[in-house]
């Protein structure tokens, strides 16, 4: 009880402190009245190319006499920024002419709350790049490699998967849904299988778990395998954009490997609590993000009442376990989906029974495209055809469910 109370008290304190700090930052920016275009200096934290647009996070920002405490998220068009691949690498110090806007709250119930969304990303204001004036300093070699490999993977998936299939692979493996057509994204959401597009525990279990088992066979020992495997899954979490669901999965799988190394029993609820404390301690506004709520609600349903019912009623058959777990996941996700999306897929549970068994096959197909696309085109093409059949099947059953 004392542990729970202390955690709640600490979380409340951090939340109030973060809100006050962001409110003060907003007031300082609003009172400065910089005008339509400002000269901004800072250091690049991250840059992502999304559907012919750039999303750039800049920290250590200074605008004239004002130094900002929180990062700024800037948007730009690659064609308008000369040599951006080298000038906008993480670690570079830049001087940029840009617009600067404070994110606004919803004006009417049901509208998109930009203020809450950007605060969940740790950002107070956004802007659009007018011109890149200067870029200097050394970049971060690790992040340069991450960005290069992300662009390489995107190119290979487009080459073998085509526009529609590659956009789904990018969402599943690269954590980037910006290339997906609105109709396809809405189809997955309306059918209740949009969770397949989010990088989560299932992805880390397949990719990170496979790497860990391989290391156990080759390197030997829990410690060495855990350290190398932990570094791999952390890198993969950064590679996919460091979303709340991805970092939650990374922290939990690292707890699993640490428990194995120490010879202790892994407790998923404790690992989930640790992940929540770590993420919310860094940014309490994450608790309002739909992805955070969906990810944690699903794992809580599986690790809490789902496992309890399996133990309590001695459920042993795999299909019975699947039914129980799926039922509890749907119960936990119902209020979250109704709150954020104003709808709930009545056939979502049934559809998940049909699509989930093929998810590992689809992910392996995508990984095979990435691994063989550069030098074994026949193997990559075969994997792409397998994935195309599965994605066609997903589309068919989703469209069919919406006609019921």
Short mmCIF file of C-alpha atoms in Angstrom, two decimals:
data_model
loop_
_atom_site.label_atom_id
_atom_site.label_comp_id
_atom_site.label_asym_id
_atom_site.label_seq_id
_atom_site.Cartn_x
_atom_site.Cartn_y
_atom_site.Cartn_z
CA UNK A 1 0.00 0.00 0.00
CA UNK A 2 2.78 2.42 0.90
CA UNK A 3 4.57 1.68 -2.37
CA UNK A 4 1.41 2.37 -4.40
CA UNK A 5 0.65 5.53 -2.42
CA UNK A 6 4.24 6.77 -2.82
CA UNK A 7 4.12 6.10 -6.56
CA UNK A 8 0.82 7.96 -6.95
CA UNK A 9 2.12 10.88 -4.90
CA UNK A 10 5.35 11.08 -6.90
CA UNK A 11 3.43 10.85 -10.17
CA UNK A 12 1.06 13.64 -9.13
CA UNK A 13 3.96 15.85 -8.11
CA UNK A 14 5.80 15.27 -11.39
CA UNK A 15 2.62 15.91 -13.39
CA UNK A 16 1.91 19.23 -11.67
CA UNK A 17 5.54 20.29 -11.98
CA UNK A 18 5.68 19.42 -15.70
CA UNK A 19 2.41 21.25 -16.39
CA UNK A 20 3.60 24.36 -14.57
CA UNK A 21 6.92 24.35 -16.42
CA UNK A 22 5.22 24.04 -19.82
CA UNK A 23 2.66 26.73 -18.92
CA UNK A 24 5.45 29.12 -17.95
CA UNK A 25 7.29 28.37 -21.20
CA UNK A 26 4.14 29.11 -23.21
CA UNK A 27 3.65 32.40 -21.37
CA UNK A 28 7.26 33.46 -22.03
CA UNK A 29 6.95 32.71 -25.76
CA UNK A 30 3.57 34.44 -26.05
CA UNK A 31 4.80 37.55 -24.24
CA UNK A 32 7.91 37.78 -26.44
CA UNK A 33 5.79 38.49 -29.58
CA UNK A 34 8.55 37.48 -32.01
CA UNK A 35 6.56 37.96 -35.20
CA UNK A 36 5.87 35.74 -38.19
CA UNK A 37 9.49 34.61 -38.81
CA UNK A 38 12.17 34.11 -36.16
CA UNK A 39 15.86 33.22 -36.15
CA UNK A 40 16.25 30.05 -34.12
CA UNK A 41 19.49 28.42 -32.98
CA UNK A 42 19.73 25.01 -31.37
CA UNK A 43 20.93 21.43 -31.64
CA UNK A 44 19.23 18.71 -33.71
CA UNK A 45 17.84 15.87 -31.56
CA UNK A 46 16.10 13.81 -34.21
CA UNK A 47 14.97 14.05 -37.83
CA UNK A 48 12.44 11.83 -39.59
CA UNK A 49 11.35 11.84 -43.21
CA UNK A 50 7.61 11.21 -43.36
CA UNK A 51 5.73 11.13 -46.64
CA UNK A 52 7.75 13.84 -48.38
CA UNK A 53 7.96 15.94 -45.22
CA UNK A 54 10.60 16.34 -42.55
CA UNK A 55 9.91 16.30 -38.82
CA UNK A 56 12.82 17.78 -36.88
CA UNK A 57 13.20 18.01 -33.11
CA UNK A 58 15.52 20.80 -31.97
CA UNK A 59 16.60 21.25 -28.34
CA UNK A 60 18.79 23.80 -26.54
CA UNK A 61 16.79 26.36 -28.48
CA UNK A 62 17.58 30.06 -28.30
CA UNK A 63 15.51 32.75 -30.03
CA UNK A 64 17.09 36.18 -29.71
CA UNK A 65 17.31 36.72 -25.95
CA UNK A 66 14.99 33.83 -24.98
CA UNK A 67 16.34 30.37 -24.13
CA UNK A 68 13.71 27.61 -24.22
CA UNK A 69 13.57 24.80 -21.70
CA UNK A 70 11.71 22.36 -23.96
CA UNK A 71 12.46 21.19 -27.52
CA UNK A 72 10.76 22.64 -30.61
CA UNK A 73 9.29 20.47 -33.37
CA UNK A 74 9.86 21.90 -36.85
CA UNK A 75 8.47 20.80 -40.18
CA UNK A 76 10.06 21.21 -43.60
CA UNK A 77 10.07 20.00 -47.19
CA UNK A 78 13.20 18.08 -48.29
CA UNK A 79 13.26 19.76 -51.72
CA UNK A 80 13.37 23.21 -50.13
CA UNK A 81 16.33 22.43 -47.85
CA UNK A 82 19.59 21.99 -49.71
CA UNK A 83 21.77 19.09 -48.55
CA UNK A 84 19.52 18.43 -45.56
CA UNK A 85 20.78 14.82 -45.24
CA UNK A 86 24.12 16.19 -44.00
CA UNK A 87 23.07 19.52 -42.49
CA UNK A 88 20.25 18.23 -40.27
CA UNK A 89 21.89 15.23 -38.65
CA UNK A 90 21.34 14.72 -34.90
CA UNK A 91 24.03 16.50 -32.91
CA UNK A 92 24.48 19.31 -35.46
CA UNK A 93 24.13 22.91 -34.29
CA UNK A 94 21.86 24.87 -36.60
CA UNK A 95 20.55 28.35 -37.25
CA UNK A 96 17.11 28.30 -38.86
CA UNK A 97 14.63 30.91 -40.06
CA UNK A 98 11.19 29.57 -39.23
CA UNK A 99 7.68 30.36 -38.10
CA UNK A 100 6.85 29.63 -34.47
CA UNK A 101 3.42 28.64 -33.19
CA UNK A 102 2.09 27.58 -29.82
CA UNK A 103 0.01 24.41 -29.98
CA UNK A 104 -3.66 25.09 -29.32
CA UNK A 105 -6.20 23.17 -27.26
CA UNK A 106 -9.42 21.85 -28.75
CA UNK A 107 -12.01 24.57 -29.31
CA UNK A 108 -14.99 22.22 -29.51
CA UNK A 109 -15.60 18.81 -27.90
CA UNK A 110 -14.27 16.02 -30.08
CA UNK A 111 -11.73 18.13 -31.97
CA UNK A 112 -8.06 17.20 -32.12
CA UNK A 113 -6.24 18.58 -29.08
CA UNK A 114 -2.91 19.66 -30.56
CA UNK A 115 -1.69 21.11 -27.28
CA UNK A 116 -2.11 17.85 -25.39
CA UNK A 117 -0.64 15.85 -28.29
CA UNK A 118 2.55 17.88 -28.50
CA UNK A 119 2.93 18.01 -24.75
CA UNK A 120 2.83 14.21 -24.72
CA UNK A 121 5.85 14.42 -27.04
CA UNK A 122 7.58 16.86 -24.67
CA UNK A 123 7.09 19.79 -27.07
CA UNK A 124 5.50 23.17 -26.34
CA UNK A 125 5.67 24.90 -29.73
CA UNK A 126 6.05 24.00 -33.40
CA UNK A 127 7.13 25.77 -36.54
CA UNK A 128 7.72 25.55 -40.28
CA UNK A 129 11.24 25.97 -41.68
CA UNK A 130 11.61 28.88 -44.10
CA UNK A 131 15.38 28.61 -44.58
CA UNK A 132 18.37 26.74 -43.16
CA UNK A 133 20.88 29.47 -42.46
CA UNK A 134 23.76 27.56 -40.90
CA UNK A 135 24.79 24.08 -39.81
CA UNK A 136 27.96 23.36 -37.85
CA UNK A 137 29.54 21.01 -35.36
CA UNK A 138 29.88 17.24 -35.32
CA UNK A 139 26.97 14.88 -35.72
CA UNK A 140 26.31 11.74 -33.67
CA UNK A 141 27.71 8.69 -35.55
CA UNK A 142 25.20 6.30 -34.00
CA UNK A 143 22.20 8.43 -35.02
CA UNK A 144 23.71 8.95 -38.49
CA UNK A 145 23.80 5.15 -38.86
CA UNK A 146 20.22 4.86 -37.59
CA UNK A 147 18.97 7.45 -40.11
CA UNK A 148 20.88 5.85 -42.98
CA UNK A 149 19.56 2.38 -42.16
CA UNK A 150 16.00 3.73 -41.82
CA UNK A 151 16.18 5.26 -45.31
CA UNK A 152 17.71 2.07 -46.71
CA UNK A 153 14.94 -0.10 -45.22
CA UNK A 154 12.28 2.27 -46.53
CA UNK A 155 13.76 2.09 -50.05
CA UNK A 156 13.99 -1.73 -50.05
CA UNK A 157 10.41 -2.13 -48.82
CA UNK A 158 9.15 0.22 -51.54
CA UNK A 159 11.12 -1.61 -54.21
CA UNK A 160 9.74 -5.06 -53.42
CA UNK A 161 6.45 -4.36 -51.66
CA UNK A 162 4.94 -1.67 -53.82
CA UNK A 163 3.23 1.43 -52.47
CA UNK A 164 0.38 -0.12 -50.48
CA UNK A 165 2.16 -3.14 -49.00
CA UNK A 166 5.35 -1.21 -48.21
CA UNK A 167 3.37 1.41 -46.29
CA UNK A 168 2.05 -1.31 -43.96
CA UNK A 169 5.52 -2.85 -43.58
CA UNK A 170 6.90 0.58 -42.71
CA UNK A 171 4.29 0.97 -39.99
CA UNK A 172 4.94 -2.50 -38.54
CA UNK A 173 8.74 -2.62 -38.78
CA UNK A 174 9.88 1.02 -38.94
CA UNK A 175 7.19 2.60 -36.75
CA UNK A 176 6.13 5.04 -39.49
CA UNK A 177 2.43 5.22 -40.45
CA UNK A 178 2.77 8.46 -42.43
CA UNK A 179 3.06 6.60 -45.76
CA UNK A 180 -0.22 4.74 -45.30
CA UNK A 181 -3.25 5.80 -47.30
CA UNK A 182 -6.00 7.30 -45.14
CA UNK A 183 -8.49 4.70 -46.39
CA UNK A 184 -6.22 1.80 -45.40
CA UNK A 185 -5.51 3.25 -41.96
CA UNK A 186 -9.21 3.89 -41.35
CA UNK A 187 -10.01 0.34 -42.49
CA UNK A 188 -7.65 -1.18 -39.93
CA UNK A 189 -8.92 1.12 -37.17
CA UNK A 190 -12.60 0.54 -37.92
CA UNK A 191 -12.02 -3.21 -37.92
CA UNK A 192 -10.17 -3.22 -34.61
CA UNK A 193 -6.81 -4.50 -35.86
CA UNK A 194 -4.89 -1.21 -35.99
CA UNK A 195 -2.72 -2.49 -33.13
CA UNK A 196 -0.91 -4.60 -35.74
CA UNK A 197 0.60 -1.38 -37.09
CA UNK A 198 2.16 -0.32 -33.79
CA UNK A 199 5.65 -1.43 -32.74
CA UNK A 200 4.93 -3.27 -29.50
CA UNK A 201 5.80 -6.29 -27.41
CA UNK A 202 4.92 -8.75 -30.15
CA UNK A 203 7.48 -7.13 -32.47
CA UNK A 204 10.15 -7.02 -29.79
CA UNK A 205 9.41 -10.60 -28.74
CA UNK A 206 9.94 -11.82 -32.29
CA UNK A 207 12.88 -9.60 -33.26
CA UNK A 208 14.59 -9.15 -29.89
CA UNK A 209 13.71 -12.63 -28.64
CA UNK A 210 15.10 -14.19 -31.81
CA UNK A 211 18.34 -12.23 -31.39
CA UNK A 212 18.56 -13.25 -27.71
CA UNK A 213 18.10 -16.96 -28.45
CA UNK A 214 20.70 -16.73 -31.21
CA UNK A 215 23.14 -15.10 -28.79
CA UNK A 216 22.43 -17.75 -26.17
CA UNK A 217 23.36 -20.42 -28.72
CA UNK A 218 26.49 -18.65 -29.98
CA UNK A 219 27.84 -16.45 -27.17
CA UNK A 220 26.48 -18.44 -24.24
CA UNK A 221 25.66 -17.09 -20.79
CA UNK A 222 22.74 -14.96 -19.71
CA UNK A 223 24.80 -11.85 -18.95
CA UNK A 224 26.59 -11.46 -22.28
CA UNK A 225 23.46 -12.37 -24.25
CA UNK A 226 21.35 -9.98 -22.19
CA UNK A 227 23.78 -7.07 -22.60
CA UNK A 228 24.14 -7.50 -26.35
CA UNK A 229 20.46 -8.26 -26.83
CA UNK A 230 19.50 -5.30 -24.62
CA UNK A 231 21.64 -2.99 -26.73
CA UNK A 232 19.97 -4.36 -29.84
CA UNK A 233 16.37 -3.85 -28.66
CA UNK A 234 17.18 -0.36 -27.32
CA UNK A 235 18.64 0.53 -30.71
CA UNK A 236 15.54 -0.88 -32.38
CA UNK A 237 13.34 1.23 -30.11
CA UNK A 238 15.26 4.36 -31.17
CA UNK A 239 15.15 3.21 -34.79
CA UNK A 240 11.34 3.02 -34.73
CA UNK A 241 10.93 6.50 -33.27
CA UNK A 242 10.95 5.89 -29.49
CA UNK A 243 7.17 5.77 -29.19
CA UNK A 244 5.62 5.04 -25.81
CA UNK A 245 4.53 1.51 -26.81
CA UNK A 246 7.97 0.69 -28.22
CA UNK A 247 9.86 1.95 -25.17
CA UNK A 248 7.41 0.11 -22.91
CA UNK A 249 8.18 -3.12 -24.76
CA UNK A 250 11.94 -2.44 -24.65
CA UNK A 251 11.91 -1.87 -20.89
CA UNK A 252 9.81 -4.96 -20.22
CA UNK A 253 11.94 -7.28 -22.35
CA UNK A 254 15.09 -5.92 -20.67
CA UNK A 255 13.50 -6.73 -17.29
CA UNK A 256 12.82 -10.25 -18.56
CA UNK A 257 16.45 -10.76 -19.55
CA UNK A 258 17.73 -9.20 -16.34
CA UNK A 259 15.55 -11.59 -14.32
CA UNK A 260 16.99 -14.52 -16.29
CA UNK A 261 20.55 -13.31 -15.67
CA UNK A 262 19.87 -12.95 -11.92
CA UNK A 263 18.03 -16.25 -11.66
CA UNK A 264 14.84 -14.52 -10.52
CA UNK A 265 11.23 -15.02 -11.57
CA UNK A 266 9.99 -12.47 -14.08
CA UNK A 267 6.79 -10.67 -13.06
CA UNK A 268 5.11 -8.91 -15.96
CA UNK A 269 3.01 -6.57 -13.77
CA UNK A 270 6.14 -5.37 -11.96
CA UNK A 271 7.91 -4.86 -15.29
CA UNK A 272 4.86 -2.98 -16.60
CA UNK A 273 4.88 -0.74 -13.51
CA UNK A 274 8.60 -0.09 -13.95
CA UNK A 275 8.04 0.89 -17.58
CA UNK A 276 5.17 3.21 -16.62
CA UNK A 277 7.23 4.91 -13.92
CA UNK A 278 10.15 5.36 -16.29
CA UNK A 279 8.07 6.83 -19.12
CA UNK A 280 5.79 9.01 -16.99
CA UNK A 281 8.68 10.16 -14.83
CA UNK A 282 10.30 11.52 -17.99
CA UNK A 283 7.08 13.00 -19.41
CA UNK A 284 3.84 12.78 -17.35
CA UNK A 285 1.78 14.02 -20.32
CA UNK A 286 2.30 10.66 -22.02
CA UNK A 287 -0.57 9.34 -19.93
CA UNK A 288 -2.99 11.28 -22.15
CA UNK A 289 -1.64 9.78 -25.39
CA UNK A 290 -3.92 7.20 -27.02
CA UNK A 291 -1.02 4.93 -27.99
CA UNK A 292 0.26 4.88 -24.41
CA UNK A 293 -3.18 4.06 -23.02
CA UNK A 294 -3.87 1.32 -25.57
CA UNK A 295 -0.46 -0.30 -25.11
CA UNK A 296 -0.54 -0.34 -21.31
CA UNK A 297 -4.22 -1.33 -21.14
CA UNK A 298 -3.62 -4.35 -23.38
CA UNK A 299 -0.61 -5.58 -21.38
CA UNK A 300 -2.42 -4.94 -18.10
CA UNK A 301 -5.37 -7.03 -19.32
CA UNK A 302 -3.07 -9.89 -20.36
CA UNK A 303 -0.88 -9.87 -17.25
CA UNK A 304 -3.64 -9.12 -14.73
CA UNK A 305 -7.14 -10.60 -15.04
CA UNK A 306 -6.23 -12.69 -18.07
CA UNK A 307 -3.52 -14.66 -16.30
CA UNK A 308 -5.54 -14.76 -13.10
CA UNK A 309 -8.50 -16.42 -14.84
CA UNK A 310 -6.23 -18.94 -16.57
CA UNK A 311 -4.70 -19.93 -13.20
CA UNK A 312 -7.97 -19.80 -11.23
CA UNK A 313 -9.94 -22.02 -13.61
CA UNK A 314 -7.03 -24.25 -14.70
CA UNK A 315 -7.38 -23.36 -18.35
CA UNK A 316 -4.87 -25.47 -20.24
CA UNK A 317 -5.81 -25.57 -23.92
CA UNK A 318 -4.14 -22.95 -26.09
CA UNK A 319 -7.31 -21.92 -27.89
CA UNK A 320 -9.10 -21.44 -24.57
CA UNK A 321 -6.25 -19.27 -23.30
CA UNK A 322 -6.44 -17.21 -26.50
CA UNK A 323 -10.19 -16.67 -26.03
CA UNK A 324 -9.78 -15.59 -22.39
CA UNK A 325 -6.88 -13.24 -23.12
CA UNK A 326 -8.61 -11.70 -26.15
CA UNK A 327 -11.81 -11.17 -24.19
CA UNK A 328 -10.04 -9.30 -21.40
CA UNK A 329 -8.00 -7.23 -23.86
CA UNK A 330 -11.19 -6.15 -25.63
CA UNK A 331 -12.82 -5.26 -22.29
CA UNK A 332 -9.86 -3.10 -21.27
CA UNK A 333 -9.52 -1.42 -24.68
CA UNK A 334 -13.23 -0.62 -25.07
CA UNK A 335 -13.28 2.59 -22.95
CA UNK A 336 -9.99 3.83 -24.43
CA UNK A 337 -11.13 3.35 -28.03
CA UNK A 338 -14.56 4.83 -27.34
CA UNK A 339 -12.96 7.89 -25.72
CA UNK A 340 -10.38 8.60 -28.41
CA UNK A 341 -12.03 7.33 -31.60
CA UNK A 342 -15.77 7.57 -30.76
CA UNK A 343 -16.41 4.09 -32.10
CA UNK A 344 -15.84 0.46 -31.19
CA UNK A 345 -15.51 -2.45 -33.65
CA UNK A 346 -18.10 -5.05 -32.62
CA UNK A 347 -16.34 -7.78 -34.61
CA UNK A 348 -12.85 -6.77 -33.46
CA UNK A 349 -12.38 -9.76 -31.17
CA UNK A 350 -13.44 -12.24 -33.86
CA UNK A 351 -11.22 -10.57 -36.47
CA UNK A 352 -8.22 -10.74 -34.15
CA UNK A 353 -8.66 -14.51 -33.95
CA UNK A 354 -8.35 -14.58 -37.73
CA UNK A 355 -5.43 -12.17 -38.18
CA UNK A 356 -3.15 -12.72 -35.17
CA UNK A 357 -1.91 -16.22 -36.14
CA UNK A 358 -0.50 -14.78 -39.39
CA UNK A 359 1.22 -11.75 -37.83
CA UNK A 360 4.52 -13.58 -37.15
CA UNK A 361 4.54 -14.85 -40.75
CA UNK A 362 3.90 -11.33 -42.06
CA UNK A 363 6.67 -9.87 -39.89
CA UNK A 364 9.12 -12.57 -40.96
CA UNK A 365 8.24 -11.82 -44.59
CA UNK A 366 8.99 -8.13 -44.03
CA UNK A 367 12.27 -8.92 -42.25
CA UNK A 368 13.29 -11.28 -45.06
CA UNK A 369 12.67 -8.50 -47.59
CA UNK A 370 15.00 -6.24 -45.61
CA UNK A 371 17.68 -8.89 -45.11
CA UNK A 372 17.76 -10.18 -48.69
CA UNK A 373 16.60 -7.19 -50.74
CA UNK A 374 20.12 -5.93 -51.33
CA UNK A 375 21.69 -9.11 -52.72
CA UNK A 376 19.08 -11.90 -53.10
CA UNK A 377 16.26 -10.41 -55.15
CA UNK A 378 14.58 -13.79 -55.72
CA UNK A 379 14.27 -14.45 -51.99
CA UNK A 380 13.08 -10.90 -51.33
CA UNK A 381 10.51 -11.16 -54.11
CA UNK A 382 9.21 -14.47 -52.74
CA UNK A 383 8.86 -12.99 -49.25
CA UNK A 384 7.06 -9.96 -50.73
CA UNK A 385 4.56 -12.28 -52.50
CA UNK A 386 3.86 -14.15 -49.25
CA UNK A 387 3.30 -10.85 -47.45
CA UNK A 388 1.07 -9.59 -50.27
CA UNK A 389 -1.21 -12.62 -49.93
CA UNK A 390 -1.52 -12.11 -46.16
CA UNK A 391 -2.20 -8.38 -46.49
CA UNK A 392 -4.77 -9.09 -49.20
CA UNK A 393 -6.47 -11.53 -46.82
CA UNK A 394 -6.46 -8.88 -44.05
CA UNK A 395 -8.06 -6.35 -46.38
CA UNK A 396 -10.68 -8.84 -47.53
CA UNK A 397 -11.87 -9.83 -44.04
CA UNK A 398 -11.80 -6.20 -42.80
CA UNK A 399 -13.93 -5.01 -45.69
CA UNK A 400 -16.25 -7.96 -45.19
CA UNK A 401 -16.71 -7.23 -41.49
CA UNK A 402 -17.70 -3.64 -42.19
CA UNK A 403 -20.51 -4.85 -44.47
CA UNK A 404 -22.11 -6.94 -41.73
#
